[in-house]
Amino acid sequence: MSLRTTTAFVEDVSPGSGALPPRAWYASSDAKSLSLNGSWRFRLSDTADAEDDSFAAQGYDAGDWAQVTVPGHWVLQGHGSPIYTNHLYPFPVDPPRVPTENPTGDHLRVFDLPADWPADGAAVLRFDGVESCARIWLNGTELGEFKGSRLPHEFSVGHLLKTVGNVLAVRVHQWSAGSYLEDQDQWWLPGIFRDVTLLHRPAGSVQDFFVHASYDHLSGTGTLRVDSDVAGRVTVPDLGIDVATGEPVTVPVEPWTAETPRLYDGVLATEGERVPLRIGFRTVELSDGLIKVNGRPLLFKGVNRHEWHPERGRALDLETMREDVLLMKRHNINAVRTSHYPPHPAFLDLCDEYGLWVIDECDLETHGFTEQGWRDNPVDDDRWTPALLDRAARMVERDKNHPSVVIWSLGNEAGTGRGLTAMAEWIHGRDGSRLVHYEGDLNCRDTDVYSRMYADHAEVERIGRGLDGGPHRRRELPFILCEYAHAMGNGPGGLVDYQRLFEAHDRLQGGFVWEWIDHGIAHPELGYAYGGDFGEELHDGNFVCDGLLFPDRRPSPGLLEYKKVIEPVTVTADGTDSAAGTVRITNRYDFAALSALAFSWSYEIEGETVDSGTLPVPALAPGESAEVKLPAAPAGVRAGEAHWTIRASLASGTSWAPRDHVVAWGQIPASARRVPYVAATARPAPGDGVINLGPAVFDARTGALRTIGEVPVTGLRLDVWRATTDNDDGAAWQSDLRYGLLWRKLGLHRMRHRLDAVEVGEAALTVRTRVAPAAWELGLSTVYRWTSDGDRIRLTVCTIPDGDWNVPLPRLGIRFGLSAADRVQWYGGGPGEAYPDTRMASTVGRWQSTVDDLQTPYVRPQENGARIDVRWAELGGLRIEGDPAFHLTARRWTTEQLDAATHRSGLVPGDTVWVNLDHGQHGIGSQSCGPAPLPQYHLRAEPAEFSFVFSPSGTTGTG
């Protein structure tokens, strides 16, 4: 026998052998179960053929083996290294063959049965997830082998069990034929990464069952029928239901929706087992060209969610899954696409309980075949169709009883082919109560939804207006963006512009931001590691860090922006004098009235609340609006810029957030801002090599600012560069303008500053310069004009571009250094960062922070931390007022150091705090995979004038 014969199953295109047929998954019943999670003995080999099978025999001594935790990935426990690729296969493409160098992990677990384990009945051994191919033995008997990493597989083992000393042996190969079906833009992480459980199956126990629970929105009734392989009865006490399996019953019910996730507790009882049921009544249909649930169209405000933990990879515990769901609910997210595989089944239980719409996606992606024009793509090769159908069946059968699952997805980025058609036909035949999705089916032959990823705003609008062309069938289907707004690094920008399109056109039924969490791996030296940090031969860098959460699950500014953009209540002014006007409140829920929310108002002057109260708002039905009168503006308060802020908060605590959790808010100007004014009364006074003007001292030769009062100031000059963001740099395959690359080509990161003149006038000090990069003729003629009233000093900057500027600027403003600064106070946008197309979550108020806390900890350092619409700021002993309002950034390293760093560990605080006061910044966009910033967010190179008033802190006159 050749060595290859013993491991032929690794390269077999079949789904495996020995496993039981797929069935519904349930967390518990009154039958006994035994978790086999925990510490396992482990041995790693370099190849699939390196070791024999003797380890599976009873009595084998594995005392000198290492230990790993199951669930877990061995490469995250000190054995080998993870690999990250976006779509390239990290092995030669020669399906179904895999390399001889095939890391193989042998796992051993010895266990005893509990003392109360029943002596009669069968038993099933269940693996919920193993990557990528596993061969199983129990007590020396081979049970079988399987592929399908993120799908359950069960084996009948009752006849093999012993009271004590059971030996469970599992051989896991990193690469297999199944790897060609699992190219899913994620870390390649082998191991037994989901639960292993032994289940007692008493005589007459439940096998497979299907809960059908529809809702008739016209009659308000639900119809329940539970089909079961083993006959039994179904009881639902709250509904007075007690019927035999297979029999329908119709009763008045409250329907299940993601906004109102009403579940009824029931029991499926057979002769040998009682299984708890959580039943949600709802009906999903394609009607009038729209996805409807319970008769109403949906608007998905969703995210794509890979499973991730920075230390445990895809081995998630229940509390981490719950944390994800709670964060989604608290940030107004209503839907999840389970990219690009079915999640741990407990996650779907949580979606049922807390309320999230789910697109459940099959464990399928063959993206790497795009490199060869999809030649030999398994989904168009009949030899692979049984594996594809097995994966579809294992997803559908496992998850069919979850009301949260409203759409099945065939997979992701697998091209097209006969195998996908077979999957779609099987799913439609098995479950007609849900729709089928697949983004790659552009003609919508096999799908019920027209789905795209990263279509730009203009194309989405054309689709919404029905001007997109294509097959007639497709033009009659609803449209979703299954991926959009790529949340990589600083961003995504343009969210509000997409949302306005979704709300303007019925056919556009929302989208799913890519993605939920950065997949950074905790690293003792780098902070968080990404592709390439483990010496991979091929990798895609930090493209794996593209989420709305940082790896430690702290919300990014992008998540806060998304929460604001998709908030279910909008507050707008009616255009009257808002000192005594009205606001329009609109309910943007799909199903829920506003009765669960309490509304309040506050009246702020210069960012400080001077009065507040409750705002009576009717319990508007979904889609309804009402004009609500504001109270009279408070009398006898000091003058200053004023705002009304209206908040919609939870009136009572819910399962996902406490009372007073803010769901939505709006801010309305009540009076205009007073622009800072400085009378030019002080005269420049030359001294010994210096020029004195008001509180400031300048170098007489260069006109450079040295001090303001007692505060030393370093290197004040025009700045146009920012450390490029992932979205500035764009993606390698992008054909559009990639501004980060163009900026570097022009040399905007290495601008030269030529001094042309220092002019001391009657009431001003004027410094004339030209700011330009080497090798090019373009530049910015820049004039700094300083004036003072004796206590304060005003800088007016005038810039005029010359030459052929055919790209926007990264930023336009001034930069300078302060020798000491820690606390920062400002009045303007906050509390977090904001840029021209990521500013919806920014509230005008009075804020404070430390310099360190102003930084946003993107896994790959880049431009971050700007506060927008700043009227004034105080830091380092200075007060700064802007005309007009400005962007404020302060950090303990230079932009150049930020630009050069690859990880946050490379940012070493210096002795100087570098402050940027920007007249403008270029937009963010999401061009790391999606579109660039829209034209209205471009910072064009055109004549500009802006001013700043400086004074030592404490001298705050407004002139």
CSV table of C-alpha atoms in Angstrom, one decimal, residues 415-623:
chain,number,residue,atom,x,y,z
A,415,GLY,CA,-17.9,32.6,-9.7
A,416,THR,CA,-20.9,30.8,-11.4
A,417,GLY,CA,-21.6,27.3,-12.4
A,418,ARG,CA,-23.8,24.2,-12.3
A,419,GLY,CA,-22.9,23.4,-8.7
A,420,LEU,CA,-24.4,26.7,-7.5
A,421,THR,CA,-27.5,26.1,-9.5
A,422,ALA,CA,-27.9,22.7,-7.9
A,423,MET,CA,-27.5,24.2,-4.5
A,424,ALA,CA,-30.1,26.9,-5.2
A,425,GLU,CA,-32.6,24.3,-6.6
A,426,TRP,CA,-32.1,22.0,-3.5
A,427,ILE,CA,-32.6,24.9,-1.1
A,428,HIS,CA,-35.7,26.2,-2.9
A,429,GLY,CA,-37.1,22.7,-2.8
A,430,ARG,CA,-36.3,22.1,0.9
A,431,ASP,CA,-37.3,25.5,2.3
A,432,GLY,CA,-39.8,27.6,0.4
A,433,SER,CA,-40.2,29.9,3.4
A,434,ARG,CA,-37.1,31.9,2.8
A,435,LEU,CA,-35.3,33.6,-0.1
A,436,VAL,CA,-32.0,32.7,-1.8
A,437,HIS,CA,-29.1,35.1,-2.2
A,438,TYR,CA,-25.8,34.9,-4.1
A,439,GLU,CA,-23.9,38.1,-5.2
A,440,GLY,CA,-22.0,36.4,-8.0
A,441,ASP,CA,-25.2,35.5,-9.9
A,442,LEU,CA,-25.5,38.8,-11.8
A,443,ASN,CA,-28.3,37.5,-14.1
A,444,CYS,CA,-30.2,36.3,-11.0
A,445,ARG,CA,-30.9,33.0,-12.6
A,446,ASP,CA,-30.7,31.1,-9.3
A,447,THR,CA,-31.4,33.9,-6.7
A,448,ASP,CA,-34.3,35.9,-5.4
A,449,VAL,CA,-32.4,39.1,-4.8
A,450,TYR,CA,-30.2,41.3,-7.0
A,451,SER,CA,-27.1,41.7,-4.9
A,452,ARG,CA,-23.9,43.6,-5.5
A,453,MET,CA,-20.8,44.6,-3.6
A,454,TYR,CA,-19.1,48.0,-3.6
A,455,ALA,CA,-21.2,49.6,-6.3
A,456,ASP,CA,-20.6,53.3,-6.1
A,457,HIS,CA,-23.3,55.9,-5.2
A,458,ALA,CA,-24.1,56.8,-8.8
A,459,GLU,CA,-24.7,53.2,-9.9
A,460,VAL,CA,-26.8,52.5,-6.8
A,461,GLU,CA,-29.0,55.5,-7.7
A,462,ARG,CA,-29.4,54.2,-11.2
A,463,ILE,CA,-30.4,50.8,-9.9
A,464,GLY,CA,-32.9,52.5,-7.5
A,465,ARG,CA,-34.4,54.4,-10.4
A,466,GLY,CA,-34.7,51.2,-12.5
A,467,LEU,CA,-32.2,52.4,-15.0
A,468,ASP,CA,-29.6,49.6,-14.5
A,469,GLY,CA,-30.5,47.5,-17.5
A,470,GLY,CA,-29.6,43.8,-17.4
A,471,PRO,CA,-32.0,40.9,-17.7
A,472,HIS,CA,-35.7,41.6,-17.2
A,473,ARG,CA,-35.9,39.2,-14.3
A,474,ARG,CA,-33.2,41.0,-12.5
A,475,ARG,CA,-34.8,44.4,-12.9
A,476,GLU,CA,-37.9,43.1,-11.2
A,477,LEU,CA,-36.0,42.0,-8.1
A,478,PRO,CA,-35.1,44.0,-4.9
A,479,PHE,CA,-31.5,45.2,-4.7
A,480,ILE,CA,-29.1,45.0,-1.7
A,481,LEU,CA,-25.5,45.8,-1.3
A,482,CYS,CA,-24.3,42.6,0.4
A,483,GLU,CA,-21.0,44.4,0.9
A,484,TYR,CA,-20.3,48.2,0.9
A,485,ALA,CA,-18.6,50.9,2.9
A,486,HIS,CA,-15.3,49.1,3.4
A,487,ALA,CA,-14.5,49.8,7.1
A,488,MET,CA,-10.7,49.5,6.8
A,489,GLY,CA,-8.7,51.9,8.9
A,490,ASN,CA,-10.0,55.5,9.0
A,491,GLY,CA,-13.5,55.3,7.6
A,492,PRO,CA,-15.7,54.4,6.0
A,493,GLY,CA,-16.8,57.6,4.4
A,494,GLY,CA,-19.9,58.3,2.4
A,495,LEU,CA,-22.3,56.3,4.6
A,496,VAL,CA,-24.9,59.0,4.8
A,497,ASP,CA,-24.9,59.4,1.1
A,498,TYR,CA,-25.7,55.7,0.6
A,499,GLN,CA,-28.4,55.8,3.3
A,500,ARG,CA,-30.1,58.7,1.6
A,501,LEU,CA,-30.3,56.6,-1.6
A,502,PHE,CA,-31.7,53.6,0.3
A,503,GLU,CA,-34.4,55.8,1.8
A,504,ALA,CA,-35.3,57.5,-1.4
A,505,HIS,CA,-35.9,54.4,-3.6
A,506,ASP,CA,-38.1,51.4,-2.5
A,507,ARG,CA,-36.1,48.9,-4.6
A,508,LEU,CA,-32.9,49.6,-2.6
A,509,GLN,CA,-33.4,47.5,0.5
A,510,GLY,CA,-30.2,48.5,2.3
A,511,GLY,CA,-26.8,46.9,2.7
A,512,PHE,CA,-24.2,45.3,4.8
A,513,VAL,CA,-21.1,47.2,5.8
A,514,TRP,CA,-17.8,45.3,5.3
A,515,GLU,CA,-17.2,44.3,8.1
A,516,TRP,CA,-17.8,43.9,11.8
A,517,ILE,CA,-14.3,43.5,13.4
A,518,ASP,CA,-10.6,43.9,12.7
A,519,HIS,CA,-9.0,40.5,12.6
A,520,GLY,CA,-5.8,41.6,14.4
A,521,ILE,CA,-4.0,38.9,16.3
A,522,ALA,CA,-2.8,39.9,19.7
A,523,HIS,CA,1.0,40.1,19.6
A,524,PRO,CA,3.4,40.8,22.5
A,525,GLU,CA,5.6,43.2,20.4
A,526,LEU,CA,3.4,44.6,17.7
A,527,GLY,CA,0.2,45.1,19.6
A,528,TYR,CA,-1.9,43.5,16.9
A,529,ALA,CA,-0.5,41.5,14.0
A,530,TYR,CA,-1.8,41.3,10.5
A,531,GLY,CA,-0.8,39.6,7.2
A,532,GLY,CA,2.9,39.4,6.8
A,533,ASP,CA,3.8,39.5,10.5
A,534,PHE,CA,4.2,35.8,10.6
A,535,GLY,CA,6.6,35.4,7.7
A,536,GLU,CA,3.9,34.3,5.2
A,537,GLU,CA,5.1,33.5,1.7
A,538,LEU,CA,2.0,35.2,0.3
A,539,HIS,CA,-0.2,37.6,2.3
A,540,ASP,CA,-2.5,40.6,1.9
A,541,GLY,CA,-1.2,42.8,4.8
A,542,ASN,CA,-3.6,44.7,6.9
A,543,PHE,CA,-6.5,44.0,4.5
A,544,VAL,CA,-7.7,41.7,7.3
A,545,CYS,CA,-8.2,44.7,9.6
A,546,ASP,CA,-11.3,46.2,8.0
A,547,GLY,CA,-13.9,46.3,10.7
A,548,LEU,CA,-16.2,48.6,12.7
A,549,LEU,CA,-14.7,47.2,15.9
A,550,PHE,CA,-11.0,47.2,16.9
A,551,PRO,CA,-9.7,43.7,17.7
A,552,ASP,CA,-10.5,44.2,21.4
A,553,ARG,CA,-14.1,45.0,20.4
A,554,ARG,CA,-13.9,48.7,21.2
A,555,PRO,CA,-16.1,50.6,18.7
A,556,SER,CA,-14.3,52.5,16.1
A,557,PRO,CA,-15.4,56.0,14.9
A,558,GLY,CA,-16.8,54.2,11.9
A,559,LEU,CA,-19.3,52.3,14.1
A,560,LEU,CA,-20.4,55.5,15.9
A,561,GLU,CA,-20.9,57.1,12.5
A,562,TYR,CA,-22.9,54.1,11.2
A,563,LYS,CA,-25.1,54.2,14.3
A,564,LYS,CA,-25.9,57.8,13.6
A,565,VAL,CA,-26.5,57.3,9.9
A,566,ILE,CA,-28.9,54.4,10.4
A,567,GLU,CA,-30.7,55.7,13.5
A,568,PRO,CA,-34.4,54.7,13.4
A,569,VAL,CA,-35.6,58.2,14.4
A,570,THR,CA,-34.7,61.4,12.5
A,571,VAL,CA,-35.0,64.9,13.9
A,572,THR,CA,-35.0,67.8,11.4
A,573,ALA,CA,-35.8,71.5,11.7
A,574,ASP,CA,-38.8,73.0,9.9
A,575,GLY,CA,-36.8,76.0,8.7
A,576,THR,CA,-38.4,78.5,11.0
A,577,ASP,CA,-36.6,80.5,13.7
A,578,SER,CA,-35.7,77.6,15.9
A,579,ALA,CA,-35.6,79.8,19.0
A,580,ALA,CA,-39.4,79.2,19.1
A,581,GLY,CA,-40.0,76.8,16.2
A,582,THR,CA,-40.8,73.2,15.7
A,583,VAL,CA,-38.9,70.0,14.8
A,584,ARG,CA,-40.1,67.2,12.6
A,585,ILE,CA,-39.8,63.7,14.1
A,586,THR,CA,-39.9,60.8,11.7
A,587,ASN,CA,-40.2,57.1,12.7
A,588,ARG,CA,-37.8,55.1,10.4
A,589,TYR,CA,-38.5,51.7,12.0
A,590,ASP,CA,-39.9,49.1,9.7
A,591,PHE,CA,-42.3,47.6,12.3
A,592,ALA,CA,-42.1,49.3,15.7
A,593,ALA,CA,-43.9,52.4,16.9
A,594,LEU,CA,-42.1,55.0,18.9
A,595,SER,CA,-43.9,54.1,22.2
A,596,ALA,CA,-40.7,52.5,23.6
A,597,LEU,CA,-38.8,55.8,23.3
A,598,ALA,CA,-38.7,58.9,25.5
A,599,PHE,CA,-37.8,62.2,24.0
A,600,SER,CA,-35.9,65.0,25.7
A,601,TRP,CA,-34.5,68.4,24.7
A,602,SER,CA,-31.6,70.5,25.9
A,603,TYR,CA,-30.6,74.1,25.1
A,604,GLU,CA,-26.9,74.7,24.9
A,605,ILE,CA,-25.0,77.9,24.7
A,606,GLU,CA,-21.3,77.6,23.6
A,607,GLY,CA,-21.6,73.9,24.3
A,608,GLU,CA,-22.9,74.2,27.8
A,609,THR,CA,-26.5,73.1,28.7
A,610,VAL,CA,-28.5,76.0,30.2
A,611,ASP,CA,-31.9,74.3,30.2
A,612,SER,CA,-33.5,70.9,29.5
A,613,GLY,CA,-36.7,69.0,29.6
A,614,THR,CA,-38.9,66.3,28.1
A,615,LEU,CA,-40.4,66.6,24.6
A,616,PRO,CA,-43.9,65.2,24.1
A,617,VAL,CA,-43.8,63.1,20.9
A,618,PRO,CA,-46.7,60.9,19.7
A,619,ALA,CA,-46.2,57.1,19.4
A,620,LEU,CA,-45.7,57.4,15.7
A,621,ALA,CA,-46.3,54.3,13.6
A,622,PRO,CA,-43.5,53.2,11.2
A,623,GLY,CA,-42.9,55.7,8.5
